[in-house]
Short mmCIF file of C-alpha atoms in Angstrom, two decimals:
data_model
loop_
_atom_site.label_atom_id
_atom_site.label_comp_id
_atom_site.label_asym_id
_atom_site.label_seq_id
_atom_site.Cartn_x
_atom_site.Cartn_y
_atom_site.Cartn_z
CA MET A 1 14.58 198.66 125.67
CA PRO A 2 15.43 195.04 124.76
CA ILE A 3 15.38 194.24 121.05
CA VAL A 4 14.43 190.68 120.12
CA THR A 5 15.58 189.58 116.66
CA PHE A 6 14.17 186.37 115.21
CA ASP A 7 13.69 184.50 111.97
CA TYR A 8 10.11 184.51 110.73
CA ASN A 9 10.15 180.79 109.88
CA ASP A 10 11.57 179.88 113.31
CA PHE A 11 8.85 182.00 114.91
CA ILE A 12 6.11 180.22 112.92
CA ASN A 13 7.50 176.83 113.96
CA LEU A 14 7.36 177.91 117.61
CA LEU A 15 3.92 179.46 117.20
CA GLY A 16 2.51 176.27 115.72
CA HIS A 17 0.13 178.22 113.51
CA LYS A 18 0.30 180.04 110.21
CA ILE A 19 0.16 183.82 110.17
CA PRO A 20 1.20 185.98 107.21
CA LYS A 21 4.38 187.93 107.80
CA GLU A 22 2.65 191.20 106.90
CA LYS A 23 -0.09 190.64 109.49
CA LEU A 24 2.49 189.66 112.12
CA ILE A 25 4.45 192.84 111.48
CA GLU A 26 1.26 194.91 111.69
CA LYS A 27 -0.25 193.35 114.82
CA LEU A 28 2.73 192.30 116.95
CA PRO A 29 3.47 195.85 118.21
CA MET A 30 -0.01 195.92 119.78
CA ILE A 31 1.19 193.50 122.48
CA GLY A 32 3.43 196.28 123.77
CA ALA A 33 6.35 196.79 121.44
CA ASP A 34 7.85 198.87 118.66
CA LEU A 35 8.89 197.36 115.37
CA ASP A 36 12.61 198.03 114.96
CA LYS A 37 13.37 196.69 111.49
CA VAL A 38 12.54 193.96 108.98
CA GLU A 39 15.17 192.51 106.66
CA LYS A 40 13.76 189.71 104.51
CA ASP A 41 12.72 187.01 107.04
CA GLU A 42 14.60 188.60 109.97
CA ILE A 43 12.34 190.65 112.24
CA SER A 44 13.57 192.86 115.07
CA VAL A 45 11.07 194.03 117.70
CA GLU A 46 11.77 196.34 120.63
CA PHE A 47 9.72 195.27 123.65
CA PHE A 48 9.02 197.43 126.67
CA PRO A 49 11.46 196.66 129.52
CA ASP A 50 8.66 195.78 131.97
CA ARG A 51 8.13 192.49 130.08
CA PRO A 52 11.27 190.35 130.59
CA ASP A 53 9.20 187.31 129.58
CA LEU A 54 9.20 188.74 126.03
CA ALA A 55 13.00 188.94 125.85
CA SER A 56 13.22 185.84 123.64
CA VAL A 57 11.52 184.56 120.51
CA GLU A 58 10.08 181.71 122.59
CA GLY A 59 8.37 184.17 124.94
CA VAL A 60 7.11 186.23 122.01
CA ALA A 61 5.67 183.10 120.36
CA ARG A 62 3.87 182.12 123.59
CA ALA A 63 2.37 185.59 123.99
CA SER A 64 1.42 185.73 120.30
CA ARG A 65 -0.32 182.37 120.48
CA ALA A 66 -2.74 183.84 123.02
CA PHE A 67 -2.95 187.36 121.59
CA PHE A 68 -3.82 186.19 118.09
CA GLY A 69 -6.44 183.82 119.47
CA PHE A 70 -4.79 180.52 118.56
CA SER A 71 -4.58 179.31 122.17
CA THR A 72 -5.89 181.77 124.74
CA GLY A 73 -5.49 181.55 128.48
CA LEU A 74 -2.67 180.44 130.73
CA LYS A 75 -0.07 178.19 129.10
CA LYS A 76 0.55 175.10 131.20
CA TYR A 77 3.83 173.19 131.09
CA GLU A 78 4.37 169.59 132.11
CA ILE A 79 6.82 169.40 135.01
CA LYS A 80 8.40 166.17 136.22
CA LYS A 81 10.21 165.55 139.49
CA SER A 82 13.90 164.84 139.98
CA ASP A 83 15.96 164.14 143.08
CA VAL A 84 18.69 166.63 142.07
CA THR A 85 19.54 168.65 145.17
CA ILE A 86 21.55 171.77 145.92
CA ASN A 87 22.56 172.49 149.51
CA VAL A 88 22.93 176.13 150.53
CA ASP A 89 25.76 176.68 153.01
CA SER A 90 25.32 179.40 155.64
CA SER A 91 28.64 180.97 154.58
CA VAL A 92 27.04 182.44 151.45
CA LYS A 93 24.23 184.26 153.28
CA LYS A 94 26.10 187.56 153.67
CA VAL A 95 27.42 187.52 150.11
CA ARG A 96 24.72 186.36 147.70
CA PRO A 97 22.02 184.67 149.76
CA TYR A 98 19.55 183.17 147.29
CA VAL A 99 19.73 180.38 144.73
CA VAL A 100 17.15 178.45 142.68
CA THR A 101 17.80 175.67 140.19
CA ALA A 102 16.17 173.51 137.53
CA LEU A 103 16.97 170.49 135.39
CA ILE A 104 15.97 170.49 131.71
CA LYS A 105 16.12 167.26 129.69
CA ASN A 106 15.61 166.27 126.05
CA VAL A 107 17.06 169.53 124.78
CA THR A 108 17.79 169.77 121.05
CA MET A 109 20.57 172.34 120.71
CA THR A 110 19.77 173.94 117.36
CA ASP A 111 21.53 177.07 116.15
CA GLU A 112 18.34 179.03 116.81
CA LEU A 113 18.08 177.78 120.40
CA ILE A 114 21.74 178.48 121.19
CA ALA A 115 21.49 182.04 119.87
CA SER A 116 18.16 182.69 121.60
CA LEU A 117 19.30 181.26 124.93
CA MET A 118 22.48 183.35 124.98
CA GLU A 119 20.55 186.53 124.12
CA LEU A 120 17.86 185.80 126.71
CA GLN A 121 20.46 185.22 129.39
CA GLU A 122 22.19 188.53 128.72
CA LYS A 123 18.91 190.48 128.49
CA LEU A 124 17.79 189.09 131.84
CA HIS A 125 21.19 189.90 133.34
CA PHE A 126 20.91 193.50 132.18
CA GLY A 127 17.25 194.22 132.96
CA LEU A 128 15.81 191.99 135.65
CA GLY A 129 19.29 191.23 136.99
CA ARG A 130 20.52 194.86 137.24
CA ASN A 131 23.69 193.94 135.34
CA ARG A 132 24.12 190.68 137.34
CA LYS A 133 24.06 192.40 140.72
CA LYS A 134 20.51 191.31 141.47
CA VAL A 135 20.30 188.17 139.31
CA ALA A 136 22.91 185.98 137.58
CA ILE A 137 22.07 182.90 135.51
CA GLY A 138 24.27 179.86 134.96
CA VAL A 139 23.50 177.36 132.20
CA HIS A 140 25.39 174.06 132.44
CA ASN A 141 25.84 170.77 130.66
CA PHE A 142 24.47 168.36 133.28
CA GLU A 143 26.26 165.22 132.04
CA PRO A 144 29.79 165.72 133.46
CA VAL A 145 28.74 166.64 137.03
CA LYS A 146 27.31 164.65 139.91
CA PRO A 147 24.75 165.99 142.37
CA PRO A 148 24.13 166.88 145.13
CA PHE A 149 25.49 170.36 144.52
CA THR A 150 26.66 172.83 147.14
CA TYR A 151 26.31 176.59 147.07
CA LYS A 152 28.84 178.16 149.43
CA ALA A 153 31.21 181.08 149.95
CA VAL A 154 34.98 180.50 149.88
CA ASP A 155 38.26 182.40 150.04
CA PRO A 156 38.84 183.51 146.42
CA ASN A 157 42.48 182.46 146.69
CA SER A 158 41.67 178.94 147.89
CA VAL A 159 39.90 177.54 144.81
CA GLN A 160 41.03 177.37 141.21
CA PHE A 161 39.39 176.05 138.07
CA VAL A 162 39.36 176.59 134.30
CA PRO A 163 36.76 179.27 133.49
CA LEU A 164 34.81 179.48 130.26
CA GLY A 165 36.82 181.03 127.46
CA LYS A 166 40.20 180.02 128.90
CA VAL A 167 42.43 176.96 128.81
CA GLU A 168 44.49 177.51 131.96
CA SER A 169 43.39 176.97 135.55
CA MET A 170 43.00 180.20 137.55
CA THR A 171 42.14 181.08 141.12
CA MET A 172 38.96 183.09 141.65
CA SER A 173 41.09 186.14 142.48
CA GLN A 174 43.01 185.75 139.22
CA ILE A 175 39.74 185.45 137.29
CA LEU A 176 38.64 188.85 138.63
CA LYS A 177 41.88 190.43 137.38
CA LYS A 178 42.55 188.56 134.13
CA HIS A 179 39.29 187.21 132.72
CA GLU A 180 37.11 189.56 130.66
CA LYS A 181 33.99 188.76 132.68
CA GLY A 182 35.92 189.00 135.93
CA ILE A 183 37.10 192.50 135.07
CA ASP A 184 33.59 193.54 134.03
CA TYR A 185 31.80 192.27 137.15
CA SER A 186 34.42 192.23 139.91
CA HIS A 187 32.84 195.33 141.45
CA ILE A 188 29.86 193.24 142.59
CA LEU A 189 32.09 191.24 144.96
CA GLU A 190 34.71 193.87 145.83
CA ASN A 191 33.42 194.37 149.39
CA PHE A 192 33.41 190.68 150.33
CA SER A 193 36.27 188.57 151.66
CA LYS A 194 34.54 185.36 150.56
CA HIS A 195 32.99 184.73 147.15
CA PRO A 196 30.09 182.44 146.08
CA LEU A 197 30.78 179.12 144.39
CA ILE A 198 28.70 176.17 143.19
CA VAL A 199 30.37 172.73 143.22
CA ASP A 200 29.19 169.16 142.73
CA SER A 201 29.59 166.17 145.04
CA GLU A 202 33.17 165.64 143.83
CA ASN A 203 34.07 169.32 144.33
CA ASN A 204 34.06 170.12 140.62
CA VAL A 205 33.26 173.78 139.98
CA LEU A 206 30.07 174.51 138.06
CA SER A 207 29.83 178.23 138.60
CA TYR A 208 31.46 181.25 140.20
CA PRO A 209 28.39 183.51 140.34
CA PRO A 210 27.88 186.19 139.21
CA ILE A 211 31.17 186.09 137.25
CA ILE A 212 31.68 182.98 135.10
CA ASN A 213 30.96 179.27 134.75
CA GLY A 214 33.59 176.56 134.75
CA ILE A 215 34.57 175.07 131.40
CA LEU A 216 33.65 171.59 132.70
CA THR A 217 29.95 172.31 132.22
CA GLU A 218 30.22 174.20 128.94
CA VAL A 219 27.11 173.72 126.81
CA THR A 220 27.85 172.30 123.36
CA PRO A 221 25.71 171.49 120.30
CA PHE A 222 25.59 167.90 121.61
CA THR A 223 24.22 168.79 125.06
CA THR A 224 20.84 167.18 125.80
CA ASP A 225 20.43 167.78 129.55
CA ILE A 226 20.88 171.24 131.07
CA PHE A 227 21.23 172.26 134.70
CA ILE A 228 20.33 175.89 135.44
CA ASP A 229 21.29 177.89 138.51
CA VAL A 230 20.09 181.40 139.27
CA THR A 231 21.67 183.30 142.16
CA GLY A 232 21.11 186.77 143.53
CA ASN A 233 20.05 189.01 146.37
CA ASP A 234 16.34 189.15 145.47
CA ASN A 235 14.41 185.91 145.88
CA ASP A 236 11.46 187.00 143.73
CA ALA A 237 13.70 188.19 140.90
CA ILE A 238 15.71 184.95 140.69
CA ASN A 239 12.51 182.88 140.60
CA TYR A 240 11.12 185.00 137.77
CA ALA A 241 14.38 184.65 135.85
CA LEU A 242 14.43 180.87 136.31
CA ASN A 243 10.80 180.54 135.21
CA ILE A 244 11.40 182.64 132.09
CA VAL A 245 14.42 180.55 131.05
CA VAL A 246 12.93 177.09 131.71
CA THR A 247 9.65 177.90 129.93
CA ALA A 248 11.59 179.27 126.96
CA LEU A 249 13.36 175.91 126.68
CA ALA A 250 10.06 174.07 127.13
CA GLU A 251 8.63 176.03 124.19
CA ARG A 252 11.22 174.22 122.04
CA GLY A 253 10.14 170.80 123.27
CA ALA A 254 12.44 170.30 126.26
CA GLN A 255 11.20 168.68 129.48
CA ILE A 256 11.26 170.62 132.75
CA TYR A 257 12.30 168.78 135.93
CA THR A 258 12.08 170.18 139.43
CA THR A 259 15.08 170.28 141.76
CA ILE A 260 15.40 170.52 145.53
CA VAL A 261 16.98 173.54 147.22
CA LYS A 262 17.90 172.81 150.85
CA ASP A 263 18.63 175.97 152.81
CA GLY A 264 19.13 175.07 156.47
CA ASP A 265 15.78 173.85 157.81
CA LYS A 266 13.97 175.12 154.71
CA THR A 267 13.40 172.97 151.62
CA VAL A 268 12.10 174.52 148.41
CA ILE A 269 11.13 172.82 145.15
CA THR A 270 12.06 174.82 142.06
CA PRO A 271 11.00 175.84 139.51
CA ASP A 272 7.54 176.71 140.81
CA LEU A 273 5.16 177.51 137.97
CA LYS A 274 1.96 177.51 140.04
CA PRO A 275 0.09 180.71 139.08
CA VAL A 276 -0.55 183.55 141.50
CA GLY A 277 -4.15 184.67 141.94
CA LYS A 278 -5.60 188.19 142.05
CA LYS A 279 -9.16 189.49 142.17
CA LEU A 280 -10.54 192.07 139.80
CA THR A 281 -13.93 193.70 139.36
CA ALA A 282 -15.57 194.88 136.16
CA GLY A 283 -16.40 198.17 137.86
CA TYR A 284 -12.74 198.89 138.60
CA VAL A 285 -11.68 198.02 135.04
CA ASN A 286 -14.36 200.22 133.46
CA MET A 287 -13.64 203.10 135.84
CA ILE A 288 -9.98 203.13 134.80
CA LEU A 289 -10.51 202.52 131.08
CA GLY A 290 -13.71 204.49 130.59
CA THR A 291 -15.36 201.43 129.01
CA LYS A 292 -18.54 199.42 129.59
CA LEU A 293 -17.11 195.92 129.37
CA ASN A 294 -18.93 193.06 131.08
CA GLU A 295 -17.21 190.23 132.96
CA LYS A 296 -17.21 187.89 129.95
CA GLN A 297 -15.54 190.50 127.74
CA ILE A 298 -12.92 191.24 130.39
CA ILE A 299 -12.19 187.53 130.79
CA ASN A 300 -11.75 187.22 127.02
CA CYS A 301 -9.36 190.19 126.99
CA LEU A 302 -7.32 188.62 129.80
CA GLY A 303 -7.28 185.31 127.93
CA ARG A 304 -5.70 187.05 124.92
CA MET A 305 -2.93 188.24 127.28
CA GLY A 306 -2.14 184.72 128.54
CA TYR A 307 -4.12 184.74 131.80
CA SER A 308 -6.61 182.21 133.08
CA ALA A 309 -9.64 184.08 134.42
CA LYS A 310 -13.13 183.18 135.61
CA LYS A 311 -15.97 184.84 137.45
CA ILE A 312 -16.38 183.84 141.10
CA GLY A 313 -19.21 185.71 142.80
CA SER A 314 -18.84 189.43 142.21
CA PHE A 315 -15.13 189.11 141.37
CA ILE A 316 -13.09 188.02 138.39
CA HIS A 317 -10.39 185.64 139.65
CA VAL A 318 -7.22 185.96 137.57
CA ASP A 319 -4.42 183.38 137.52
CA ILE A 320 -1.14 185.17 136.73
CA PRO A 321 1.69 183.22 135.07
CA ARG A 322 4.79 182.87 137.23
CA TRP A 323 6.94 184.29 134.44
CA ARG A 324 5.10 187.64 134.47
CA ALA A 325 7.44 189.71 136.67
CA ASP A 326 5.63 192.95 135.77
CA ILE A 327 2.29 192.27 137.51
CA LEU A 328 2.57 194.07 140.84
CA HIS A 329 -0.92 195.56 141.27
CA ASN A 330 -4.43 195.25 139.88
CA ILE A 331 -3.76 198.29 137.71
CA ASP A 332 -1.27 196.16 135.76
CA LEU A 333 -4.06 193.71 134.99
CA VAL A 334 -6.27 196.57 133.84
CA GLU A 335 -3.52 197.66 131.47
CA ASP A 336 -3.44 194.16 130.00
CA VAL A 337 -7.24 194.21 129.64
CA ALA A 338 -6.77 197.35 127.53
CA VAL A 339 -4.07 195.66 125.43
CA GLY A 340 -6.21 192.54 125.01
CA PHE A 341 -9.21 194.66 124.06
CA GLY A 342 -7.10 196.55 121.54
CA TYR A 343 -6.02 200.16 121.78
CA ASP A 344 -7.24 200.65 118.22
CA ARG A 345 -10.81 199.91 119.39
CA PHE A 346 -10.95 202.71 121.96
CA THR A 347 -13.13 205.56 120.72
CA THR A 348 -12.25 209.22 121.01
CA ASP A 349 -14.49 211.71 122.76
CA SER A 350 -15.08 215.41 122.35
CA LEU A 351 -14.16 217.96 125.00
CA LYS A 352 -16.70 218.29 127.79
CA GLU A 353 -15.51 221.76 128.82
CA LEU A 354 -13.83 224.59 126.96
CA THR A 355 -10.89 225.98 128.91
CA PHE A 356 -8.01 228.32 128.14
CA GLY A 357 -4.43 227.73 129.22
CA ILE A 358 -2.15 230.49 130.41
CA GLU A 359 1.61 230.67 130.56
CA LEU A 360 3.17 229.73 133.89
CA PRO A 361 4.57 232.74 135.80
CA LYS A 362 8.25 231.89 135.18
CA GLN A 363 7.89 230.60 131.64
CA GLY A 364 8.66 233.95 130.05
CA PHE A 365 11.88 234.18 132.08
CA TYR A 366 12.91 230.67 131.03
CA ASP A 367 12.14 231.35 127.36
CA GLY A 368 14.23 234.52 127.51
CA LEU A 369 17.21 232.55 128.82
CA ARG A 370 16.76 230.01 126.03
CA ASP A 371 16.84 232.82 123.48
CA ILE A 372 20.07 234.15 125.03
CA MET A 373 21.75 230.75 124.88
CA ILE A 374 20.66 230.17 121.28
CA GLY A 375 21.91 233.66 120.40
CA LEU A 376 25.30 232.71 121.86
CA GLY A 377 25.47 229.75 119.48
CA PHE A 378 24.42 226.94 121.83
CA ASN A 379 22.11 224.06 120.94
CA GLU A 380 19.43 223.07 123.44
CA VAL A 381 19.18 219.47 124.62
CA THR A 382 16.77 217.67 126.93
CA THR A 383 18.15 214.83 129.06
CA PHE A 384 16.74 212.35 131.56
CA THR A 385 16.05 213.45 135.13
CA ILE A 386 16.90 209.91 136.25
CA SER A 387 20.64 209.37 136.68
CA ASN A 388 23.01 207.43 138.94
CA GLU A 389 25.54 208.07 141.71
CA ASN A 390 28.50 207.26 139.48
CA VAL A 391 27.69 210.05 137.01
CA GLU A 392 26.39 212.58 139.53
CA PHE A 393 29.17 212.26 142.09
CA LYS A 394 32.03 209.82 141.44
CA LYS A 395 33.02 211.02 137.97
CA LEU A 396 33.16 214.61 139.22
CA GLY A 397 35.10 213.66 142.35
CA LEU A 398 32.27 214.82 144.61
CA PRO A 399 31.19 213.18 147.87
CA LYS A 400 27.70 211.71 147.81
CA THR A 401 25.12 214.16 149.15
CA LYS A 402 21.44 213.77 149.86
CA ARG A 403 19.60 212.57 146.79
CA VAL A 404 16.36 210.88 145.86
CA GLU A 405 17.11 207.20 145.32
CA ILE A 406 14.91 204.90 143.26
CA GLU A 407 13.83 201.91 145.32
CA ASN A 408 13.59 199.39 142.49
CA PRO A 409 15.64 200.75 139.57
CA ILE A 410 15.54 199.07 136.18
CA GLY A 411 19.34 199.20 136.07
CA GLU A 412 22.41 200.66 137.73
CA ASP A 413 22.35 203.59 135.30
CA PHE A 414 18.97 204.71 136.67
CA SER A 415 19.34 204.60 140.45
CA CYS A 416 18.67 208.19 141.56
CA LEU A 417 17.34 211.57 140.45
CA ARG A 418 19.94 214.02 139.24
CA VAL A 419 21.23 216.83 141.44
CA SER A 420 22.98 218.74 138.65
CA LEU A 421 22.66 219.29 134.90
CA ILE A 422 26.36 219.32 133.99
CA PRO A 423 26.84 215.51 134.29
CA SER A 424 23.91 214.98 131.90
CA LEU A 425 25.46 217.39 129.40
CA LEU A 426 28.81 215.66 129.66
CA LYS A 427 27.11 212.36 128.82
CA ILE A 428 25.73 213.99 125.67
CA LEU A 429 29.26 215.11 124.73
CA ASN A 430 30.46 211.56 125.31
CA GLU A 431 27.82 210.15 122.98
CA ASN A 432 28.81 212.68 120.31
CA ARG A 433 32.59 212.49 120.77
CA HIS A 434 33.13 211.28 117.20
CA HIS A 435 31.53 214.40 115.71
CA PRO A 436 33.47 217.54 114.76
CA LEU A 437 34.38 220.25 117.30
CA PRO A 438 33.46 222.67 118.71
CA GLN A 439 30.32 221.33 120.37
CA GLN A 440 28.33 223.61 122.68
CA ILE A 441 25.04 222.61 124.27
CA PHE A 442 22.79 223.84 127.06
CA GLU A 443 19.82 222.62 129.05
CA LEU A 444 17.20 224.37 131.12
CA GLY A 445 15.78 221.56 133.20
CA ILE A 446 14.79 220.17 136.55
CA VAL A 447 17.13 218.86 139.23
CA VAL A 448 16.25 217.53 142.67
CA GLU A 449 18.56 218.94 145.32
CA ASP A 450 19.08 218.02 148.96
CA GLY A 451 15.81 219.71 149.95
CA TYR A 452 14.03 217.02 147.87
CA LYS A 453 12.28 219.65 145.75
CA ASN A 454 12.17 220.11 142.00
CA MET A 455 14.39 223.05 141.08
CA HIS A 456 15.00 224.66 137.69
CA ASN A 457 18.64 225.02 136.67
CA LEU A 458 20.37 226.35 133.57
CA ALA A 459 23.65 224.80 132.46
CA PHE A 460 25.92 224.82 129.45
CA VAL A 461 29.09 223.03 128.41
CA LYS A 462 31.44 223.58 125.49
CA ILE A 463 34.16 221.26 124.23
CA ASP A 464 36.85 222.67 121.97
CA ALA A 465 40.61 222.53 121.61
CA LYS A 466 40.77 226.23 122.59
CA ALA A 467 38.11 226.25 125.32
CA SER A 468 39.34 228.18 128.38
CA PHE A 469 38.23 229.82 131.61
CA THR A 470 38.41 233.25 129.94
CA GLU A 471 35.90 232.18 127.28
CA CYS A 472 33.68 230.58 129.90
CA LYS A 473 33.68 233.79 131.97
CA SER A 474 32.68 235.89 128.96
CA ILE A 475 29.77 233.56 128.10
CA ALA A 476 28.65 233.42 131.74
CA GLU A 477 28.67 237.22 131.96
CA ALA A 478 26.59 237.45 128.76
CA VAL A 479 23.98 235.17 130.33
CA LEU A 480 24.02 236.86 133.73
CA ARG A 481 23.95 240.42 132.36
CA ASP A 482 20.33 240.10 131.25
CA SER A 483 19.10 237.86 134.06
CA VAL A 484 20.88 238.69 137.34
CA SER A 485 21.77 242.02 138.88
CA ASN A 486 24.10 242.88 141.79
CA TYR A 487 25.93 239.57 141.73
CA HIS A 488 29.62 238.99 142.25
CA ILE A 489 32.00 236.07 141.84
CA GLU A 490 34.41 234.30 144.17
CA GLU A 491 36.97 231.60 143.61
CA LYS A 492 35.49 228.13 144.06
CA ASP A 493 37.17 224.86 144.98
CA HIS A 494 35.41 222.12 143.00
CA PRO A 495 37.09 218.70 142.52
CA GLY A 496 35.61 218.38 139.03
CA PHE A 497 37.20 221.66 137.84
CA VAL A 498 40.77 222.90 137.47
CA ASN A 499 41.99 224.52 140.68
CA GLY A 500 42.01 228.31 140.28
CA ARG A 501 39.81 228.17 137.17
CA CYS A 502 36.41 227.81 138.80
CA ALA A 503 34.23 230.59 140.20
CA SER A 504 31.10 230.75 142.35
CA ILE A 505 28.25 233.14 141.47
CA ILE A 506 27.15 234.98 144.62
CA LEU A 507 23.81 236.77 144.99
CA LYS A 508 22.77 238.28 148.33
CA ASN A 509 25.52 236.31 150.09
CA LYS A 510 24.20 233.04 148.68
CA LYS A 511 25.94 230.79 146.15
CA ILE A 512 23.55 230.38 143.24
CA GLY A 513 25.85 228.87 140.63
CA PHE A 514 29.36 228.30 139.34
CA TYR A 515 31.38 228.09 136.13
CA GLY A 516 34.87 227.21 135.02
CA GLU A 517 37.23 224.86 133.21
CA LEU A 518 36.79 221.14 133.83
CA HIS A 519 39.67 219.14 135.27
CA PRO A 520 41.44 216.71 132.90
CA LYS A 521 40.52 213.87 135.26
CA THR A 522 36.82 214.69 134.86
CA ILE A 523 37.25 214.88 131.10
CA ASN A 524 38.86 211.43 131.10
CA GLU A 525 36.08 210.01 133.30
CA PHE A 526 33.61 210.84 130.54
CA GLN A 527 35.99 209.42 127.89
CA LEU A 528 36.55 212.81 126.27
CA GLU A 529 39.87 214.23 125.04
CA HIS A 530 39.59 218.01 124.63
CA PRO A 531 39.23 220.97 127.04
CA ILE A 532 35.70 221.58 128.34
CA ILE A 533 34.14 224.59 130.04
CA GLY A 534 30.92 224.43 132.04
CA PHE A 535 28.39 226.66 133.76
CA GLU A 536 25.37 225.99 135.99
CA ILE A 537 23.03 228.30 137.88
CA LYS A 538 19.97 227.85 140.11
CA LEU A 539 17.19 229.79 138.42
CA ASP A 540 14.77 229.56 141.33
CA SER A 541 17.25 231.58 143.41
CA ILE A 542 17.17 234.57 141.06
CA ASN A 543 13.56 234.86 139.94
#
């Protein structure tokens, strides 16, 4: 989750109201956050990832202003018009089709603003932007360039410019190979023969999205006017990102100006901060929350969460800020009613019925296996069911098989449900690679295989300088002796394991598991350095 670190005095200046530091520390987590640490006047707060609008101190100050009752309701920003235009060329449509822009004037580049803007940009890139694949933000000094701008796709060998952080001119292809950001994000463009570029009317390069800006438009402490571009493959996401950035700057006194995006026959004015409306009923809110709130109380709760709301007929009409990317359904509004009401004000209730739980049929079997693993000296771990294709398949050298993909993942690391436990255990070894050896861990958990059903698997891994197939076989036999009868083993060809040192576990002519010694290539993929043995078995196939 994103951690926002800010100075208490800077926060108070942005808030525009006095609030004791102790009260702020006590109440701020109620918005939807966890207090990370406090060191003198420096406060670090970890906000839930569904609120990208709280990824900066400016966003936190805006939300706090409403939540603490200083200025409830929807914050309105003055927006002026400009004739700055960006033309979208059809060549970019198959590469990175969407772009929105804004012009910000009268910016005072304080140390606090520079630090906050850089952190906000990176947090939006990681969360909302899916590590720049979905959204990439460019922040430019407006003074040295001349509109209209053009957003187009070009041959990466045909254009060269000086990128940020360098002094020599480089082609776009060279940037991908030599520049730190190019190396980090080249994979986003690896399947395209043409790459996106933003230039001004004199063909000066502003940005090579989603990689790097040109040094011509580098923002300095003396910059007063800023041009912002946001590109990506999701039109809603780039608009949310733009709105979050421009309103953060406006919170520090800057003036927002609209720009014109011309895309073929379509002309769009951005940024667009006109709120989106939804209808809510008191009955629905009370049914979900178990409360007896009337319309006025619900409207007050929504006002504390930064919404404008009023009763129209039998409905409560809610105006949703255009920087709230997390509001997808009325249930999200109900959640904010609960936050605005205060979770500490909800009363507890006694049990209406007395019931007795019983152990699930297979729980005794699972607990017995856990006892066996602990008796063999292994430590149990619990890892996330959500994983990604890189960990589940690529790092083990496996072809991609059927898997449950997440339609709108929060990041590239959480794009599918896992099909095996061993990759999750290897990630744990990676995170503990600086600790002494040997390390031996196991997990009894759920995987989702190609039948799209939850299945229980048992897996273990051990990393040690002397780990070998012989040791793995002895541990596997100790586990199987008390849990499986009439099984046999056969040699298995698995790209993630050393050839000739991997075996399949066969029960009733069906492969139910495998074990062996991991291949050095797999070990390197997980940034580990010592021999590793691994074992995994499908428990639903044996009990």
